[in-house]
Coordinates of C-alpha atoms in Angstrom, one line a residue:
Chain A
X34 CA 0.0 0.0 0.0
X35 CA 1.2 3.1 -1.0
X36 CA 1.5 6.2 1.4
X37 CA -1.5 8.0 2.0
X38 CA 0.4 11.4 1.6
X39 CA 1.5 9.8 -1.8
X40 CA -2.5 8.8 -2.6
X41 CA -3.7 12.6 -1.8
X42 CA -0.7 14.0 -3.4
X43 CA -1.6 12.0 -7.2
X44 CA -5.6 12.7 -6.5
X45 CA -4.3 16.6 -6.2
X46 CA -2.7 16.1 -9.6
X47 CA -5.1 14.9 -11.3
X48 CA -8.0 17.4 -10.2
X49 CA -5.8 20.0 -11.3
X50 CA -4.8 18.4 -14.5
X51 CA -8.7 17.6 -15.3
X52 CA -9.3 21.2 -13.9
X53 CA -6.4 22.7 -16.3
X54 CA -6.5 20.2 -19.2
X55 CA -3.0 19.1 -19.0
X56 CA -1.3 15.9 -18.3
X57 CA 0.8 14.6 -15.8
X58 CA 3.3 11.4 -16.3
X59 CA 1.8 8.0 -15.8
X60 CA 2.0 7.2 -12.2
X61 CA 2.8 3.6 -12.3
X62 CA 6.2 4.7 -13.6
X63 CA 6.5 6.4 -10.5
X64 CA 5.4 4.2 -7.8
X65 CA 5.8 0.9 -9.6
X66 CA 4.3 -0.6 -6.6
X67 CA 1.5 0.7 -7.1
X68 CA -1.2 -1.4 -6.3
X69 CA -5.4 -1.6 -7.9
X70 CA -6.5 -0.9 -4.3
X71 CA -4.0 2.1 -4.2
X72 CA -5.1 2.9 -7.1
X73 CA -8.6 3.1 -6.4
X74 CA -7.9 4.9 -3.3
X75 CA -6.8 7.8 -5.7
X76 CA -9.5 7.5 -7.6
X77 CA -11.7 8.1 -4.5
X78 CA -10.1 11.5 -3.5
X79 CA -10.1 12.0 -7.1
X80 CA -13.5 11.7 -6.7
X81 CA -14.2 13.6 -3.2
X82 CA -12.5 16.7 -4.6
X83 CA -14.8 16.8 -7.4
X84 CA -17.8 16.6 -5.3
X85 CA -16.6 19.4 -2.5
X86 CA -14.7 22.0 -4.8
X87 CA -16.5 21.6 -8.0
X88 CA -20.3 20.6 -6.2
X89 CA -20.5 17.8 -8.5
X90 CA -23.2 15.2 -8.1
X91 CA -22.4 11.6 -8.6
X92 CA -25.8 10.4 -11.1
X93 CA -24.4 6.9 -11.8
X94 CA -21.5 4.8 -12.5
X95 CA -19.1 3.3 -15.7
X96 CA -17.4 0.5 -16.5
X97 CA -14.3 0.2 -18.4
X98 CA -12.1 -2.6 -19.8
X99 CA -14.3 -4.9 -20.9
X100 CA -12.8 -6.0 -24.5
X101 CA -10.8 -8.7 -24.8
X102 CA -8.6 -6.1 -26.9
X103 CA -8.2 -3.7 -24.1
X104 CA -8.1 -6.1 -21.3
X105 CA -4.6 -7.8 -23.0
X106 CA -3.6 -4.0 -24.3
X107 CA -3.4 -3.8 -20.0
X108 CA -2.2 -7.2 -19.0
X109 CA -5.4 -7.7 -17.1
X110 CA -8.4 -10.0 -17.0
X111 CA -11.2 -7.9 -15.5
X112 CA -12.5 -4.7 -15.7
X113 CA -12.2 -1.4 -14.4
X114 CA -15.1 0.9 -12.8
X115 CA -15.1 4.9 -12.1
X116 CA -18.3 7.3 -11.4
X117 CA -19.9 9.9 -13.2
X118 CA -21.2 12.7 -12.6
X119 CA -23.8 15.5 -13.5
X120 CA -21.0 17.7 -15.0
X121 CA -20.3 14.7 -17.7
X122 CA -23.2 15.1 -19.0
X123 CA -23.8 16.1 -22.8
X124 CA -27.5 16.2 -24.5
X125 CA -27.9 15.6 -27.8
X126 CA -28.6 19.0 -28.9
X127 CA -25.5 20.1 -27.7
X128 CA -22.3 20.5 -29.3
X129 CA -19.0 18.9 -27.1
X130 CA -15.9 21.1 -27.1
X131 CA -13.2 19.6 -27.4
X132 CA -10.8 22.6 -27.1
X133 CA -12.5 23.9 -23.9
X134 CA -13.4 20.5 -22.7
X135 CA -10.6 17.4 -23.3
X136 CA -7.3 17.1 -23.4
X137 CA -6.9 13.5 -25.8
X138 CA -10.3 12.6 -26.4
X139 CA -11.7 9.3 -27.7
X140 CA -15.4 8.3 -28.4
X141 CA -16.8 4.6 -27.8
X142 CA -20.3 3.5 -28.7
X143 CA -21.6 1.7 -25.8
X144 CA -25.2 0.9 -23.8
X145 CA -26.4 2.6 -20.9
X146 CA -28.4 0.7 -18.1
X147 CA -30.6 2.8 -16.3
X148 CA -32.1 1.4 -13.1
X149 CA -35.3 1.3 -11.4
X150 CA -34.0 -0.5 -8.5
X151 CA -31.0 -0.6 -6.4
X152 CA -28.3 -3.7 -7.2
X153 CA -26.7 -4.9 -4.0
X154 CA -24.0 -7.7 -5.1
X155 CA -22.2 -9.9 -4.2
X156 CA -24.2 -12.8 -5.5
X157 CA -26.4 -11.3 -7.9
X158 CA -26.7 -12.7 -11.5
X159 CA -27.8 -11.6 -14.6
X160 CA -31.4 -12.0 -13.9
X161 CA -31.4 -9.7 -11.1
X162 CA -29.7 -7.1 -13.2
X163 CA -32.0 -7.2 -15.7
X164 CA -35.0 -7.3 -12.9
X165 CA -33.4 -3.8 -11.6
X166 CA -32.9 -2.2 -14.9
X167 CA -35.8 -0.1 -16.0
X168 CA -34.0 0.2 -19.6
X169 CA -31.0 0.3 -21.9
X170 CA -30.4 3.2 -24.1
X171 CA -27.4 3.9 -26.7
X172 CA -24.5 5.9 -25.5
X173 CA -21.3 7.5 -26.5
X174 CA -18.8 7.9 -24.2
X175 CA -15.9 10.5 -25.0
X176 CA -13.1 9.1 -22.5
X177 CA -10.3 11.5 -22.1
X178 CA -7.0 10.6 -20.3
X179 CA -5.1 12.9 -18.0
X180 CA -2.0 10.4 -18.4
X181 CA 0.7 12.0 -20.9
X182 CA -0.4 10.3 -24.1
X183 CA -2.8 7.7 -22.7
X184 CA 0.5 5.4 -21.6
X185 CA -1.7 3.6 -19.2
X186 CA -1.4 1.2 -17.0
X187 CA -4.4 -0.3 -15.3
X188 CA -3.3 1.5 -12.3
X189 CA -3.0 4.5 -14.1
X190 CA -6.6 4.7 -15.6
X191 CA -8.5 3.2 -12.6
X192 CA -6.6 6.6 -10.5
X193 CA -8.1 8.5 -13.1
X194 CA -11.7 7.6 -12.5
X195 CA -11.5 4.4 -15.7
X196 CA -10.5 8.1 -17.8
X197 CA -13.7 9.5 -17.6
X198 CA -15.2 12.3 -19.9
X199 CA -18.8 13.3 -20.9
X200 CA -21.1 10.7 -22.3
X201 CA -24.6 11.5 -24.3
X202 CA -27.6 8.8 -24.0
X203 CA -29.7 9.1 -27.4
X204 CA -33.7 9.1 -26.4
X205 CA -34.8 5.5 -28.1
X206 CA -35.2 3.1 -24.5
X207 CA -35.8 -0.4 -24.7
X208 CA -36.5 -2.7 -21.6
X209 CA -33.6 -5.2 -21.7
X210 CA -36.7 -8.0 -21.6
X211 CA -37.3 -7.2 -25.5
X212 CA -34.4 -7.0 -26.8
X213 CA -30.9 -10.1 -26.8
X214 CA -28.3 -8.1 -25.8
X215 CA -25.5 -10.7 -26.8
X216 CA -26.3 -10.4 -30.2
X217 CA -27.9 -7.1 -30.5
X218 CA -25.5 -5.4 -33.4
X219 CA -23.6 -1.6 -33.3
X220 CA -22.8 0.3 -36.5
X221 CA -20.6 3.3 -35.2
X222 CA -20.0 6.4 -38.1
X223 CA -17.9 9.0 -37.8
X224 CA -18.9 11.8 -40.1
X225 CA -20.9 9.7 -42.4
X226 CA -18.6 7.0 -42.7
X227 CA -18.9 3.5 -41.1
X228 CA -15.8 3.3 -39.3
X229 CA -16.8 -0.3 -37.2
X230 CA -19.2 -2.5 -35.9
X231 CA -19.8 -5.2 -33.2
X232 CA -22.4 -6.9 -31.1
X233 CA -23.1 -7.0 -27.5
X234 CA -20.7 -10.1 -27.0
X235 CA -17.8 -8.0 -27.2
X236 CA -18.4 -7.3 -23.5
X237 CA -16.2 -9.4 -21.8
X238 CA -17.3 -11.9 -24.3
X239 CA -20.8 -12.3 -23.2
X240 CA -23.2 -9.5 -23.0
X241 CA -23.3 -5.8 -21.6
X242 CA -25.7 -7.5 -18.9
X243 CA -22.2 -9.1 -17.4
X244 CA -20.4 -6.2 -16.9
X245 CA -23.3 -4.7 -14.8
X246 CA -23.2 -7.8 -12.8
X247 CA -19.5 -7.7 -12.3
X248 CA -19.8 -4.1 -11.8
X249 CA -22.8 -4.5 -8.9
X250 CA -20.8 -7.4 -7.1
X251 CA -17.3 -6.3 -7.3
X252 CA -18.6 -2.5 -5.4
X253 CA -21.4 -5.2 -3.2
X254 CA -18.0 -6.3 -1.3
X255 CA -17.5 -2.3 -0.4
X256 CA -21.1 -1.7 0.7
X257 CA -21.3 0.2 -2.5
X258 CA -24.7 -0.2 -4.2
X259 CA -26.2 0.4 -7.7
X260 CA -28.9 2.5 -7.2
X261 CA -32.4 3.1 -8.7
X262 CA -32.2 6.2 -11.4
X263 CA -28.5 5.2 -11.7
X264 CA -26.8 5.5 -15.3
X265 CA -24.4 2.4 -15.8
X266 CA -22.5 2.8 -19.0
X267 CA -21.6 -0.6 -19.7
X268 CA -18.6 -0.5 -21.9
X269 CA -17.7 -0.2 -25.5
X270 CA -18.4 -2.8 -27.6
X271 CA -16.5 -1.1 -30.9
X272 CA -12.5 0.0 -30.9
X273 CA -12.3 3.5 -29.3
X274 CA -12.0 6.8 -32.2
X275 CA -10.0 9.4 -32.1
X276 CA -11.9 12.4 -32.5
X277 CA -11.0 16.4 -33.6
X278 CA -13.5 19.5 -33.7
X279 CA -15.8 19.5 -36.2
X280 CA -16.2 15.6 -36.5
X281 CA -19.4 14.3 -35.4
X282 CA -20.5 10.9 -35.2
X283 CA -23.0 8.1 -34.6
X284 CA -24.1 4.9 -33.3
X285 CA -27.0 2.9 -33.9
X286 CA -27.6 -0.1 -32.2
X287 CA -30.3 -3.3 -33.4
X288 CA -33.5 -3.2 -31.4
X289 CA -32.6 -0.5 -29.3
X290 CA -32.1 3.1 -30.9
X291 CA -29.4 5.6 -31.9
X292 CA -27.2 8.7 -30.8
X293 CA -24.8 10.9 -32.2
X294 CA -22.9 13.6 -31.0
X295 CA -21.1 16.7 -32.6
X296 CA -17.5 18.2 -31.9
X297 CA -16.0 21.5 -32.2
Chain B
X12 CA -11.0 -6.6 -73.6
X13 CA -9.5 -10.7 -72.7
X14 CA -6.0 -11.4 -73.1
X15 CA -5.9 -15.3 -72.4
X16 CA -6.5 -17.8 -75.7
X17 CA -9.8 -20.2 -74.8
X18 CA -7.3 -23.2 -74.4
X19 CA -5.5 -21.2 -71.6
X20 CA -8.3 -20.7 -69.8
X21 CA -9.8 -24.2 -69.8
X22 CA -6.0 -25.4 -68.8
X23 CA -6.4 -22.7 -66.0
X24 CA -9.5 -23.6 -64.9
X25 CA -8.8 -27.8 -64.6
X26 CA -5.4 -27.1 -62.8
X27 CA -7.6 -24.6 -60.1
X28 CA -10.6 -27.1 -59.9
X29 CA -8.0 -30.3 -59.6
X30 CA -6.8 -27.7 -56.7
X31 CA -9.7 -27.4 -55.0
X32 CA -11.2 -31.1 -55.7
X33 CA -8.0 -32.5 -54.3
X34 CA -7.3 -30.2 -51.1
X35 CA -3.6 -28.8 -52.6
X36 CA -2.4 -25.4 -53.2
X37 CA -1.0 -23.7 -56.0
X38 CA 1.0 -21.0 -57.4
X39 CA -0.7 -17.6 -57.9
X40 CA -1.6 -17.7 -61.5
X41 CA -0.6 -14.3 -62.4
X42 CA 3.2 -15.1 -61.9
X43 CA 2.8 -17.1 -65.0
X44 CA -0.2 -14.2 -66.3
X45 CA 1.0 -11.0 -65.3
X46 CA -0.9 -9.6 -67.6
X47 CA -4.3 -11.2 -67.4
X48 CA -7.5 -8.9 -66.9
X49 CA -11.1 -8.6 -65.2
X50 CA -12.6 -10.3 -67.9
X51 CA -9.7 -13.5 -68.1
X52 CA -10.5 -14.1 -64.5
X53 CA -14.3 -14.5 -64.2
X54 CA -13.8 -16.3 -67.9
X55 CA -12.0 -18.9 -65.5
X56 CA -14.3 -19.1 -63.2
X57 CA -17.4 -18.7 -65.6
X58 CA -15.0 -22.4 -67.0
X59 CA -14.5 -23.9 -63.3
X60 CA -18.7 -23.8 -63.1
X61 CA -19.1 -25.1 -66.4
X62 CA -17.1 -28.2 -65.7
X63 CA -18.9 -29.0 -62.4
X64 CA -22.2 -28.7 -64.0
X65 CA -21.2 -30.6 -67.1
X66 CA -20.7 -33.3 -64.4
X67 CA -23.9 -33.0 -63.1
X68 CA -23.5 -30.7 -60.3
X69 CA -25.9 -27.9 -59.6
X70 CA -25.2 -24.3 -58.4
X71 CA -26.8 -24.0 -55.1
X72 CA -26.6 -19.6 -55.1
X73 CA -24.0 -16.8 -55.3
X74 CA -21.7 -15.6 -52.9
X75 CA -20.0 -12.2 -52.6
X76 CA -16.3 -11.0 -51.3
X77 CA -14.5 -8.1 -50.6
X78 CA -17.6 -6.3 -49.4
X79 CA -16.3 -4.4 -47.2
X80 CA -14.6 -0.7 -48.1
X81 CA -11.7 -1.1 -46.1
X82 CA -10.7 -4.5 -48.0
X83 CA -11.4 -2.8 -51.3
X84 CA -9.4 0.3 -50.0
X85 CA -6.6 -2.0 -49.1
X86 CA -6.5 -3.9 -52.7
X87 CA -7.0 -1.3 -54.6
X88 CA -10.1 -1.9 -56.2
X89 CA -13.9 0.1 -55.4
X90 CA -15.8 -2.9 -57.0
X91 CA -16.2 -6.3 -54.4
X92 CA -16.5 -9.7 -56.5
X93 CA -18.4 -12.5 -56.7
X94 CA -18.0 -16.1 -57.0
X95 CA -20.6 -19.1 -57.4
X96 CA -21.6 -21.5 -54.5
X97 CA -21.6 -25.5 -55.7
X98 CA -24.5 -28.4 -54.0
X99 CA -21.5 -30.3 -52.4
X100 CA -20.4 -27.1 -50.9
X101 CA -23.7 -26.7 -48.6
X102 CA -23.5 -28.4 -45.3
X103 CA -26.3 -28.9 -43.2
X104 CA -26.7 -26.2 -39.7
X105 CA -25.6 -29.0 -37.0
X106 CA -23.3 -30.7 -39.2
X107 CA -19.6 -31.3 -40.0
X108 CA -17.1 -30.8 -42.3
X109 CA -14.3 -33.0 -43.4
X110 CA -11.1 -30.6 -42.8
X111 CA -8.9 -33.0 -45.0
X112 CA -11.2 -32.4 -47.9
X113 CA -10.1 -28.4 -47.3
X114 CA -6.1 -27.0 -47.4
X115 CA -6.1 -24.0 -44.4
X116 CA -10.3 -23.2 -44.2
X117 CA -11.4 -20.1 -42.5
X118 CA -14.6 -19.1 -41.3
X119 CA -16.7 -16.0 -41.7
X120 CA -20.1 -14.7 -40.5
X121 CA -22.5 -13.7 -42.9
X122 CA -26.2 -12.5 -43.7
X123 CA -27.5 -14.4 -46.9
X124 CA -31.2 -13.6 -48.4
X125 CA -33.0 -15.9 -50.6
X126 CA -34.8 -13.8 -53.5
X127 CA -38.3 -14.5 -54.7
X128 CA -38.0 -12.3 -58.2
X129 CA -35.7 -11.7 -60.7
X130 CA -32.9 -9.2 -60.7
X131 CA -31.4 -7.3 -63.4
X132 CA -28.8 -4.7 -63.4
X133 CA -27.5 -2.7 -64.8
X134 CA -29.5 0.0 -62.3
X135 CA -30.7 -2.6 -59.7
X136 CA -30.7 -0.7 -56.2
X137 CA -30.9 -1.4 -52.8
X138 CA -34.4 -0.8 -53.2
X139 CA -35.1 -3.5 -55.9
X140 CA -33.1 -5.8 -54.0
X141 CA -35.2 -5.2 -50.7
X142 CA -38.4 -5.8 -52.8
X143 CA -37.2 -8.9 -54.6
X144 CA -36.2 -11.1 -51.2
X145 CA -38.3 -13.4 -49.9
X146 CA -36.1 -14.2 -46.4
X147 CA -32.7 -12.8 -44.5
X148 CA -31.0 -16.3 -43.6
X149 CA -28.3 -16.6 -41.2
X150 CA -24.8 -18.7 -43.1
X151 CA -21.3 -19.3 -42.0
X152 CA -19.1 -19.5 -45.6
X153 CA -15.8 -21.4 -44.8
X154 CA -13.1 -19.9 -47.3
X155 CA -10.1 -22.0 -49.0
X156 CA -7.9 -20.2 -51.1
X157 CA -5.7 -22.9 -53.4
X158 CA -3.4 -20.5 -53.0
X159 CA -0.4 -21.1 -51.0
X160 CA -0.1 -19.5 -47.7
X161 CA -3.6 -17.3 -49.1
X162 CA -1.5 -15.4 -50.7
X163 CA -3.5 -14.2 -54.2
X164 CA -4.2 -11.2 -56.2
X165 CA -7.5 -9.7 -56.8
X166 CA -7.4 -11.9 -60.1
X167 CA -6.1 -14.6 -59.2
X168 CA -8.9 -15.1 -56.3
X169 CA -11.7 -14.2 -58.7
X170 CA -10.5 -17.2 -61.1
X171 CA -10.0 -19.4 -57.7
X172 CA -13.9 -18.8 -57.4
X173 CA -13.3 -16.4 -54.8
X174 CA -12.1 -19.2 -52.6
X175 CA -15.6 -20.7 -52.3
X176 CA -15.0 -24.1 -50.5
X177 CA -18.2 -25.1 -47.8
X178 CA -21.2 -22.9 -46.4
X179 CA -23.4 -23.9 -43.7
X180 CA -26.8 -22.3 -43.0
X181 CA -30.0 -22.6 -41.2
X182 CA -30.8 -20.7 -38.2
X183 CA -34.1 -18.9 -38.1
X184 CA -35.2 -16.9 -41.1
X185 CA -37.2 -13.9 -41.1
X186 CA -39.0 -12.0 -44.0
X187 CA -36.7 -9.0 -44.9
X188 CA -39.1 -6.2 -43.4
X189 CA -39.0 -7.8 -39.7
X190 CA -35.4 -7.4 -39.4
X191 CA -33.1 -4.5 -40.2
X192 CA -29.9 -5.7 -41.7
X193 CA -27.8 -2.9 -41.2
X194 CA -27.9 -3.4 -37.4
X195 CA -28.4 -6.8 -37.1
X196 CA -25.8 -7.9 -34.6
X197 CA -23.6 -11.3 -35.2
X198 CA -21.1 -13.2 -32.3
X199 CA -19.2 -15.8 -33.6
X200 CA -17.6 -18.3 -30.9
X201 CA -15.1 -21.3 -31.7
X202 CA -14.9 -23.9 -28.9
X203 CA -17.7 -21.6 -26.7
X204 CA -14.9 -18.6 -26.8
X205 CA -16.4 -15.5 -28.5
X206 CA -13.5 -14.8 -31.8
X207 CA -15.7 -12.3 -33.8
X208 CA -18.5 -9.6 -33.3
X209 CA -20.0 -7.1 -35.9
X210 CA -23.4 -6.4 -37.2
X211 CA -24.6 -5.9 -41.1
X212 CA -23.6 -2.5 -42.2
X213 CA -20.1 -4.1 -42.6
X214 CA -20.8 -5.2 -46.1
X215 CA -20.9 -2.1 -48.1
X216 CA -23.3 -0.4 -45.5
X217 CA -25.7 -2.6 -46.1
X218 CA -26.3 -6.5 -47.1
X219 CA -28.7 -5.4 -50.0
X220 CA -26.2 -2.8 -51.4
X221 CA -24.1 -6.0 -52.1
X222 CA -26.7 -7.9 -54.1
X223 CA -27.3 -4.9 -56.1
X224 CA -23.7 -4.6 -57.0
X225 CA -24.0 -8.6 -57.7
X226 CA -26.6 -7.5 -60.4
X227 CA -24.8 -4.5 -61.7
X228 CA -22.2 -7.0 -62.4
X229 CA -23.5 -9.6 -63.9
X230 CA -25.1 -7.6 -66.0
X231 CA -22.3 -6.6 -67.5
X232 CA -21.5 -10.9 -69.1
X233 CA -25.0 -10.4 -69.8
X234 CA -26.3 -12.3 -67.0
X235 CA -29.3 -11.8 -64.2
X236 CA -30.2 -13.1 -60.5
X237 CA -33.2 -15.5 -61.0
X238 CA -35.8 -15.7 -58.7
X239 CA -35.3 -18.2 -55.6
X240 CA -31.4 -17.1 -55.9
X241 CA -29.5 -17.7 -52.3
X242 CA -27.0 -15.2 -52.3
X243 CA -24.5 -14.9 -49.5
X244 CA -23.7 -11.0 -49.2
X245 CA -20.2 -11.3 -47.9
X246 CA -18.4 -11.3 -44.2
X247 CA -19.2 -9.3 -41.7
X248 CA -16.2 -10.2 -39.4
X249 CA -12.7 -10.9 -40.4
X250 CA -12.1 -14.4 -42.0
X251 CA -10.7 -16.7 -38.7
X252 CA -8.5 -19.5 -39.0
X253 CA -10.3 -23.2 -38.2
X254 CA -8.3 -26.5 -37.6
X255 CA -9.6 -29.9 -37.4
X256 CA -11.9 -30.8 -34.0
X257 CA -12.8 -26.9 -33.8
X258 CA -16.8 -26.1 -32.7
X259 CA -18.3 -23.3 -34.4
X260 CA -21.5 -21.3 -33.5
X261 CA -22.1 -18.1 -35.0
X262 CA -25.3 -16.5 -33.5
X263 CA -27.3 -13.6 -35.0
X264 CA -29.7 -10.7 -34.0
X265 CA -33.0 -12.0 -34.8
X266 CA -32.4 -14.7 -37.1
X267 CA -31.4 -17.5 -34.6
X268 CA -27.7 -19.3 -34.8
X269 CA -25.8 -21.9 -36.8
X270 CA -23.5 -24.5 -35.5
X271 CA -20.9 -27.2 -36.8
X272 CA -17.9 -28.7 -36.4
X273 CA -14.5 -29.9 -38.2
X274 CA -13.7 -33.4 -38.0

């Protein structure tokens, strides 16, 4: 375990970098040793400072890491959570700057969970995820890295709240009782042009529904719950896009809906 | 415009069907035809499915490759091409497939539609396509280049039948306006493991754009679709390597799953 001086002192850095939109060098190649738990303990005060300096309200939570892409990218074999909050949010109508807003900015297509009831794992299984979700909607994510040209290590990006951004929900909901989210496909374009596509088994090769149950049980053994009105963004199921200002892009995914979301 | 004598291309076509009917691989053909064209390679081909059905054997649809814009991107080329599916090749959904009949087989996940009128380019749209199939139908093509190591030209694979070998299909089919093919979702698993995920829009932005193209091109030897036609639109994931004692399942948005196995 790393010093608790040392924890406060990388959670400073990395509120003012998100505050001032610079980087700082990857922590793991400063404490080596650093540890998940250490890292999560950052990403806590990370967290707190948000909440009491900026008056940020935490609305739901994300997951991160789920491809079996970025899971060997990392040298890992689960995923990664962090929380958002009300000042990541984006509405469609809106356009995202990037200049004013992101330092290395990336967009996934994902699905958000929304729930009607709280999750309290461990022990809960897919059924009781879907049980609590009152429905899924399609999402982009823009993750953003305050880690010198995203050289992270799974350390790294858990400190950094799973490098968190802004994420827009589109307005088609579905209840996740009508629609197979293992196979429901994900056509991504980025200014008009298909760039890639998956299916909901790209999730930690299963279904988005897994990650929310990992997500759920892994926080249960904190006393952490899901709760009811939560957003869960459940992961990406496409490779992650570079984007620039002016781009704009979209996702549509079968049986559920679409979003998009515009840059500048 | 061809450039190969009509003897060349028969002697062309028997030594790439011997290929494929006896599971060895061969030398690309342009090494020895640098300067063979378009129309040379399909005549190959067009010879290769002349020779099976002189022997009695029946074409059982069309298939399409290099629909996606990337692959085109990549070989230069902004048209995809097709290729003709034989009876033998079909194998039942549930079944298996001898891998010593094949040389290095790979698998890829496709959307195929069965039409129920005639299609005619040149002009045939997405549109026409869309009103001319009867089902969308899940199928799982297994690829075989005769060429050594997969190594080809654009030519040399369009007179190796586009390296047609086995398809399977089944699944569940739907009517074409329950099910929206640019989004339907695919997960292909080998041995329960998920290799493969994508969804329709991958071929050309949409599985009907590439059975429009198919009729654009035939048109041009003077040829149409008919009616009743199973086409396979071309993959929607990346082609994956199979060996012998490998389980496949492929599993679709909507239109169920096929499964099989190599002996």
């Amino acid at each position: 375990m790393l010093e608790q001086s040392l924890i406060q002192s990388y959670a400073d850095e990395l509120f003012d970098a998100l505050s001032n939109q610079t980087t700082v060098e990857p922590l793991t190649d400063r404490s080596p040793e650093m540890t998940i738990e250490d890292a999560y303990a950052v990403s806590n005060l990370l967290l707190e400072k948000r909440m009491t300096i900026n008056k940020e309200k935490i609305i739901g939570k994300k997951i991160g890491v789920t491809s079996a892409v970025v899971q060997n990218m990392l040298g890992v074999d689960q995923p990664d959570f962090g929380y958002l909050t009300d000042a990541m949010v984006i509405d469609e109508s809106e356009v995202l700057s990037l200049s004013k807003k992101m330092i290395q900015p990336k967009a996934e297509g994902e699905i958000a969970f929304v729930l009607k009831h709280d999750l309290i794992g461990p022990g809960l299984t897919a059924s009781d995820v879907i049980r609590a979700t009152d429905f899924v909607v399609p999402c982009f994510e823009i993750v953003d890295s305050r880690i010198k040209d995203w050289k992270i290590k799974i350390q790294d990006t858990v400190a950094d709240n799973a490098s968190c951004g802004y994420f827009v929900l589109g307005q088609n909901v579905v209840s996740p009782r009508d629609v197979d989210l293992s196979t429901c496909g994900m056509v991504v374009e980025l200014n008009g042009e298909i760039i890639s596509t998956g299916a909901g088994a790209a999730a930690l090769g299963a279904s988005p529904v897994s990650c929310v149950v990992w997500l759920a049980n892994t926080l249960g053994k904190f006393g952490v719950p899901l709760k009811a009105g939560e957003v869960i963004l459940s992961g990406s199921l496409v490779p992650l896009q570079d984007v620039k200002p002016g781009d704009y892009m979209s996702v549509s995914i079968g049986g559920i809906g679409r979003t998009s979301i515009r840059f500048d | 415009m061809s450039t190969l004598s009509r003897a060349t291309v028969a002697e062309l076509a028997e030594h790439l069907e011997n290929a494929e009917l006896q599971a060895f691989d061969v030398e690309k053909i342009t090494n020895k035809y640098p300067d063979m064209d378009w129309e040379d390679a399909y005549d190959i081909q067009w010879e290769i499915r002349a020779r099976k059905e002189k022997r009695g054997t029946k074409v059982a649809g069309l298939k399409m490759g290099l629909t996606s814009y990337a692959k085109m991107k990549q070989m230069g080329v902004d048209t995809p091409i097709y290729a003709f599916l034989a009876d033998y090749f079909s194998v039942p959904d549930g079944g298996s497939i001898e891998t010593d009949e094949l040389i290095h087989p790979k698998i890829e996940a496709e959307i195929a539609i069965i039409t129920n009128k005639e299609l005619a380019g040149p002009g045939c749209t997405v549109a026409h396509v869309l009103a001319a199939t009867e089902c969308v139908v899940p199928a799982v093509e297994i690829i075989d280049s005769r060429y050594e190591n997969f190594r080809f030209d654009l030519k040399s694979v369009i007179a190796d039948n586009a390296s047609s070998s086995r398809f399977v299909t089944g699944g569940n089919p739907r009517r074409v306006e329950d099910v929206d093919m640019k989004t339907l979702g695919v997960v292909m698993e080998i041995n329960g493991e998920v290799v493969a995920t994508g969804a329709g829009a991958s071929v050309l932005g949409n599985p009907a754009a590439s059975v429009a193209m198919l009729a654009n091109m035939l048109a041009e030897r003077g040829e149409t679709i008919p009616a009743g036609t199973f086409i396979m639109t071309g993959g929607i994931t990346a082609a994956v390597a199979v060996k012998a004692g490998d389980s496949v399942c492929v599993r679709y948005q909507d239109i169920g799953s096929v499964s099989f196995t190599f002996k």
